[in-house]
Short mmCIF file of C-alpha atoms in Angstrom, two decimals:
data_model
loop_
_atom_site.label_atom_id
_atom_site.label_comp_id
_atom_site.label_asym_id
_atom_site.label_seq_id
_atom_site.Cartn_x
_atom_site.Cartn_y
_atom_site.Cartn_z
CA ARG A 109 -29.48 25.70 22.31
CA TYR A 110 -27.64 27.76 24.92
CA GLY A 111 -24.02 26.78 24.28
CA VAL A 112 -23.75 24.70 27.44
CA ARG A 113 -20.96 22.12 27.71
CA TYR A 114 -21.48 19.24 30.11
CA THR A 115 -18.99 17.32 32.24
CA GLY A 116 -20.52 14.02 33.32
CA VAL A 117 -18.96 12.48 36.43
CA VAL A 118 -19.07 8.71 36.82
CA ILE A 119 -20.20 6.58 39.75
CA GLU A 120 -19.74 2.85 39.30
CA THR A 121 -22.16 1.62 41.97
CA TYR A 122 -24.47 2.99 44.65
CA ASP A 123 -23.55 0.42 47.32
CA ASP A 124 -22.23 1.66 50.67
CA ASN A 125 -19.19 -0.62 50.82
CA THR A 126 -16.06 1.13 52.08
CA ARG A 127 -13.93 -1.98 52.61
CA PRO A 128 -12.00 -3.86 49.91
CA PRO A 129 -12.27 -5.72 47.67
CA PHE A 130 -14.13 -3.28 45.43
CA ARG A 131 -15.92 -5.06 42.64
CA PRO A 132 -17.91 -3.90 39.63
CA GLY A 133 -21.61 -3.16 39.99
CA HIS A 134 -24.29 -5.87 40.20
CA ASP A 135 -25.06 -6.11 36.46
CA VAL A 136 -21.65 -5.62 34.87
CA SER A 137 -22.83 -5.83 31.24
CA LEU A 138 -25.66 -3.32 31.78
CA ASP A 139 -23.38 -0.87 33.61
CA ARG A 140 -20.76 -1.15 30.88
CA ASN A 141 -23.33 -0.63 28.13
CA ASN A 142 -24.67 2.47 29.89
CA LEU A 143 -21.15 3.86 30.18
CA VAL A 144 -20.59 3.24 26.47
CA ILE A 145 -23.92 4.76 25.37
CA TYR A 146 -24.07 7.80 27.63
CA GLY A 147 -20.33 8.43 27.61
CA ARG A 148 -20.15 8.51 23.83
CA GLU A 149 -23.23 10.72 23.63
CA LEU A 150 -21.66 13.10 26.13
CA ILE A 151 -18.33 13.27 24.31
CA LYS A 152 -19.92 13.62 20.85
CA SER A 153 -21.97 16.58 22.13
CA GLY A 154 -18.78 18.38 23.17
CA GLY A 155 -18.73 17.26 26.79
CA GLU A 156 -16.28 15.24 28.84
CA ILE A 157 -16.11 12.53 31.50
CA GLY A 158 -14.90 13.00 35.07
CA ILE A 159 -15.11 11.00 38.30
CA HIS A 160 -17.60 11.16 41.18
CA GLY A 161 -16.42 7.99 42.92
CA HIS A 162 -16.62 4.21 42.99
CA ASN A 163 -19.74 4.74 45.08
CA HIS A 164 -21.44 7.74 46.68
CA GLN A 165 -19.64 7.52 50.03
CA PRO A 166 -17.59 10.67 50.77
CA LEU A 167 -13.87 10.05 51.14
CA VAL A 168 -13.51 10.61 54.88
CA PRO A 169 -11.83 8.61 57.68
CA PRO A 170 -13.51 7.60 60.97
CA GLY A 171 -14.24 10.60 63.20
CA TYR A 172 -14.55 13.06 60.33
CA ILE A 173 -17.74 15.12 60.25
CA LEU A 174 -20.56 13.40 58.37
CA ASP A 175 -24.17 14.50 58.15
CA GLY A 176 -26.27 11.35 58.35
CA PRO A 177 -26.49 7.60 58.93
CA GLU A 178 -26.44 6.91 55.19
CA TYR A 179 -22.72 7.70 55.18
CA VAL A 180 -20.04 5.15 56.03
CA ALA A 181 -16.48 6.24 56.85
CA TRP A 182 -13.46 4.63 55.22
CA ALA A 183 -11.06 2.67 57.43
CA SER A 184 -7.95 4.02 55.72
CA ARG A 185 -6.59 6.15 52.91
CA ALA A 186 -5.46 2.94 51.23
CA ASP A 187 -9.08 1.78 51.01
CA MET A 188 -10.14 5.08 49.48
CA THR A 189 -7.33 4.78 46.94
CA ALA A 190 -8.30 1.21 46.08
CA SER A 191 -11.92 2.22 45.42
CA LEU A 192 -10.85 5.03 43.10
CA LYS A 193 -8.51 2.72 41.22
CA GLU A 194 -11.48 0.43 40.65
CA VAL A 195 -13.62 3.20 39.16
CA ARG A 196 -10.66 4.26 37.03
CA ARG A 197 -10.35 0.66 35.79
CA TYR A 198 -14.08 0.68 35.06
CA VAL A 199 -13.82 3.79 32.86
CA GLU A 200 -10.56 2.77 31.20
CA GLU A 201 -12.08 -0.56 30.17
CA VAL A 202 -14.33 1.40 27.80
CA TYR A 203 -12.18 4.52 27.20
CA PRO A 204 -8.59 3.20 27.54
CA SER A 205 -6.72 6.40 26.65
CA TYR A 206 -9.09 8.92 28.20
CA SER A 207 -7.68 11.51 30.64
CA LEU A 208 -9.92 11.87 33.71
CA GLN A 209 -9.21 15.43 34.83
CA ALA A 210 -12.21 16.43 36.99
CA TYR A 211 -13.37 15.03 40.34
CA VAL A 212 -16.60 15.97 42.12
CA PRO A 213 -16.76 14.78 45.75
CA PRO A 214 -19.91 12.83 46.69
CA SER A 215 -22.27 15.04 48.73
CA ASN A 216 -19.61 17.80 48.45
CA ILE A 217 -17.69 16.29 51.36
CA LEU A 218 -13.93 15.69 51.15
CA SER A 219 -11.21 15.13 53.75
CA PRO A 220 -7.45 15.71 53.37
CA ASP A 221 -6.96 11.92 53.29
CA GLY A 222 -9.55 11.70 50.54
CA ARG A 223 -7.79 14.38 48.53
CA ALA A 224 -4.49 12.50 48.81
CA ALA A 225 -6.21 9.30 47.67
CA ILE A 226 -7.63 11.07 44.60
CA LEU A 227 -4.22 12.31 43.50
CA GLU A 228 -2.69 8.87 44.01
CA ALA A 229 -5.39 6.86 42.24
CA LEU A 230 -6.35 9.43 39.58
CA PRO A 231 -3.03 11.08 38.65
CA ASP A 232 -4.56 13.08 35.77
CA THR A 233 -6.78 15.02 38.18
CA ARG A 234 -6.42 18.76 37.57
CA ILE A 235 -9.74 19.95 38.99
CA ILE A 236 -11.77 19.34 42.13
CA ALA A 237 -15.27 20.79 41.97
CA SER A 238 -17.29 21.14 45.17
CA LEU A 239 -19.19 24.17 46.60
CA TYR A 240 -18.74 27.93 46.21
CA PHE A 241 -21.41 28.80 48.77
CA PRO A 242 -21.71 26.74 52.01
CA ASP A 243 -24.56 24.26 52.24
CA LYS A 244 -26.85 25.59 54.99
CA ASP A 245 -27.97 22.03 55.75
CA SER A 246 -24.49 20.61 56.24
CA ASN A 247 -21.55 21.14 58.57
CA ALA A 248 -19.23 18.95 56.52
CA SER A 249 -19.24 20.64 53.11
CA TYR A 250 -16.00 21.26 51.25
CA VAL A 251 -16.23 24.96 50.29
CA GLN A 252 -13.87 26.43 47.70
CA GLU A 253 -12.73 29.62 46.05
CA PHE A 254 -11.66 29.74 42.41
CA GLU A 255 -7.94 29.21 42.95
CA ARG A 256 -4.95 26.87 42.65
CA ALA A 257 -4.36 24.77 45.76
CA ARG A 258 -0.92 24.10 47.22
CA ASP A 259 -0.86 20.67 45.60
CA GLY A 260 -1.38 22.29 42.19
CA VAL A 261 -4.97 21.13 41.72
CA LEU A 262 -7.47 23.76 40.61
CA GLU A 263 -10.34 24.49 42.98
CA MET A 264 -13.31 25.07 40.70
CA PRO A 265 -16.58 24.97 42.66
CA ARG A 266 -20.13 24.86 41.38
CA VAL A 267 -22.25 27.88 42.16
CA SER A 268 -25.75 26.42 41.80
CA PHE A 269 -27.54 23.11 41.46
CA GLY A 270 -30.75 21.29 40.56
CA TYR A 271 -33.49 21.53 37.97
CA VAL A 272 -35.80 23.73 40.06
CA ARG A 273 -35.13 27.47 40.36
CA HIS A 274 -35.18 29.16 43.74
CA ASN A 275 -34.81 32.86 44.48
CA ASN A 276 -31.76 32.28 46.68
CA ASN A 277 -30.13 30.14 44.00
CA ASP A 278 -30.74 32.83 41.37
CA TRP A 279 -29.26 35.44 43.71
CA GLU A 280 -26.10 33.37 44.18
CA ILE A 281 -25.79 32.84 40.42
CA LEU A 282 -26.02 36.58 39.71
CA ASN A 283 -23.47 37.34 42.43
CA ALA A 284 -20.97 34.81 41.07
CA ILE A 285 -21.30 36.02 37.48
CA THR A 286 -20.88 39.65 38.57
CA ALA A 287 -17.97 38.94 40.94
CA VAL A 288 -15.89 36.35 39.07
CA GLY A 289 -17.53 35.99 35.66
CA VAL A 290 -18.42 32.32 36.13
CA PHE A 291 -21.59 30.22 36.00
CA THR A 292 -21.15 26.60 37.13
CA HIS A 293 -24.13 24.35 37.78
CA PHE A 294 -24.57 20.76 38.99
CA VAL A 295 -27.45 18.35 38.50
CA HIS A 296 -27.99 14.78 39.60
CA PRO A 297 -29.83 13.18 36.66
CA ASP A 298 -31.79 10.98 39.06
CA ASN A 299 -33.35 14.14 40.53
CA ILE A 300 -36.05 13.66 37.89
CA LEU A 301 -37.27 10.66 39.91
CA TYR A 302 -37.84 12.40 43.22
CA THR A 303 -37.18 16.17 43.23
CA GLU A 304 -40.15 17.76 45.02
CA LYS A 305 -42.47 15.28 43.26
CA ARG A 306 -42.59 17.42 40.13
CA SER A 307 -43.06 16.06 36.64
CA TRP A 308 -40.19 16.04 34.16
CA LYS A 309 -42.14 18.61 32.12
CA GLU A 310 -42.09 21.00 35.11
CA LEU A 311 -38.41 20.32 35.85
CA HIS A 312 -37.45 20.82 32.21
CA LYS A 313 -39.38 24.09 31.98
CA SER A 314 -37.69 25.45 35.12
CA PHE A 315 -34.18 24.37 34.10
CA ASP A 316 -34.66 25.66 30.56
CA SER A 317 -35.80 29.05 31.87
CA LEU A 318 -32.60 29.32 33.93
CA LEU A 319 -30.31 28.52 31.00
CA ALA A 320 -32.29 30.82 28.71
CA GLU A 321 -31.95 33.75 31.12
CA ILE A 322 -28.22 33.18 31.60
CA HIS A 323 -27.79 33.02 27.82
CA ASP A 324 -29.86 36.15 27.17
CA ARG A 325 -28.45 38.32 29.97
CA PHE A 326 -24.85 37.10 29.93
CA GLY A 327 -24.24 36.04 26.34
CA TRP A 328 -20.55 36.84 26.72
CA LEU A 329 -20.04 33.77 28.93
CA ARG A 330 -18.27 30.97 27.04
CA GLY A 331 -19.49 27.40 27.33
CA ALA A 332 -16.76 25.06 28.59
CA THR A 333 -16.19 21.61 30.01
CA ALA A 334 -14.43 21.32 33.35
CA SER A 335 -10.99 20.87 31.78
CA GLN A 336 -11.56 23.75 29.34
CA ALA A 337 -12.71 25.99 32.19
CA GLY A 338 -9.66 24.84 34.14
CA ALA A 339 -7.39 26.16 31.37
CA MET A 340 -9.27 29.48 31.50
CA LEU A 341 -8.85 29.62 35.28
CA GLU A 342 -5.13 28.93 34.97
CA ASP A 343 -4.79 31.80 32.50
CA TYR A 344 -6.64 34.05 34.94
CA LEU A 345 -4.39 33.01 37.84
CA ASP A 346 -1.17 33.29 35.82
CA LEU A 347 -2.05 36.53 34.04
CA ASP A 348 0.46 39.34 34.43
CA TYR A 349 -0.86 42.69 33.23
CA ARG A 350 -0.30 46.41 33.57
CA LEU A 351 -2.61 49.32 32.83
CA THR A 352 -1.40 52.72 31.70
CA GLU A 353 -3.98 55.51 31.70
CA GLU A 354 -3.55 58.64 29.64
CA ARG A 355 -5.89 61.53 28.92
CA ASP A 356 -7.72 59.89 26.03
CA ARG A 357 -6.66 56.25 26.16
CA LEU A 358 -6.08 53.13 28.22
CA ALA A 359 -3.09 50.93 27.34
CA ILE A 360 -2.99 47.28 28.45
CA SER A 361 0.18 45.19 28.51
CA CYS A 362 -0.29 41.53 29.41
CA GLY A 363 1.38 38.13 29.36
CA GLY A 364 1.42 34.73 31.06
CA PHE A 365 -1.64 33.34 29.27
CA ARG A 366 -2.27 30.94 26.39
CA GLY A 367 -4.20 32.04 23.32
CA THR A 368 -6.74 34.64 24.39
CA VAL A 369 -7.52 36.57 27.54
CA TYR A 370 -10.60 38.65 28.43
CA PHE A 371 -11.03 41.85 30.44
CA VAL A 372 -14.20 43.55 31.61
CA LEU A 373 -13.97 47.32 31.17
CA ARG A 374 -16.35 49.61 33.04
CA THR A 375 -16.36 53.22 31.89
CA VAL A 376 -18.80 56.08 31.36
CA ARG A 377 -16.59 57.42 28.56
CA THR A 378 -17.40 56.82 24.91
CA VAL A 379 -15.05 54.37 23.20
CA LYS A 380 -13.77 55.80 19.92
CA GLU A 381 -11.66 52.86 18.74
CA VAL A 382 -9.58 49.92 19.95
CA ARG A 383 -6.23 48.57 18.81
CA GLY A 384 -4.85 45.10 19.38
CA CYS A 385 -8.13 43.73 20.73
CA GLU A 386 -11.82 43.15 20.04
CA ILE A 387 -14.49 44.97 22.03
CA SER A 388 -18.19 44.30 22.59
CA GLN A 389 -20.69 46.03 24.85
CA ILE A 390 -22.23 43.67 27.41
CA ASP A 391 -24.15 46.12 29.59
CA ASP A 392 -24.63 49.82 30.18
CA ASN A 393 -21.13 51.32 30.37
CA VAL A 394 -19.64 47.81 30.47
CA TYR A 395 -17.50 46.25 27.72
CA LEU A 396 -15.76 42.93 27.11
CA LEU A 397 -12.22 43.13 25.72
CA LYS A 398 -10.78 40.10 23.92
CA ILE A 399 -6.99 40.25 23.71
CA SER A 400 -4.79 37.73 21.89
CA GLY A 401 -1.48 39.61 21.87
CA THR A 402 0.73 41.25 24.46
CA SER A 403 -0.73 44.73 24.19
CA ALA A 404 -3.95 46.57 23.43
CA THR A 405 -5.22 50.12 23.52
CA VAL A 406 -8.67 51.59 24.07
CA VAL A 407 -9.07 55.14 22.73
CA PHE A 408 -11.84 57.35 24.14
CA GLU A 409 -13.52 60.36 22.62
CA SER A 410 -12.17 63.56 24.12
#
């Protein structure tokens, strides 16, 4: 309905074991059937599969900051790596040639050792998605900007979360869209079982109202999976462009991107015509430029 594309991240088991050997979940056939059913539904709807972990224990060594007794540290990086290889085996058993490109750290907590384990066990990882805004209830959160890390992995945080709207959450969403042109949202499907003791009807109504407002107010946003959004982020980071302003026109020269690149143009002047690009008005005195070549020109009325 709203052009959303989902990336579903897999957890194999909810046990708290952080010592090898790491085995499949309790009911192997049921877990495998769920992965087949929900994974295929996700992919057929235009989504993709990523990794959340073998279990929901954050990848941190002893002594690293953790927030509560429900967390158990890992004895070594090797143990972290072994657990991730097990969840990779679990997914590959059903989807043998599938590229797992996105990783979401459990509880948005990740240590340097954990990051190294991810890249060793899941070599296709291109994206790590944690938090854009710090979690006020946690001292251990992994907070990111939209950028490329030194190891080449894209930092692509989520801005908001949950099925229930809150004023502060809405404020953060609007800030992120205005500042960087991105809306990223995370939900735990099992939230429907315990979130604030609301019915699914209430949760659905709240979540639907959020997506409807984003769609209506910011229809220029493009739905994307994590890997698709990663390609867009790479184009943004690699983009090389120059602006040349003259009396009645703005010339744009650009390169370093694949396919198509977008600019937001803010001007009080009246646009007469454009060359080498497509233009659409997205707000008062605000336009979206879609450029597929190396140059474009916006001509204003004198």
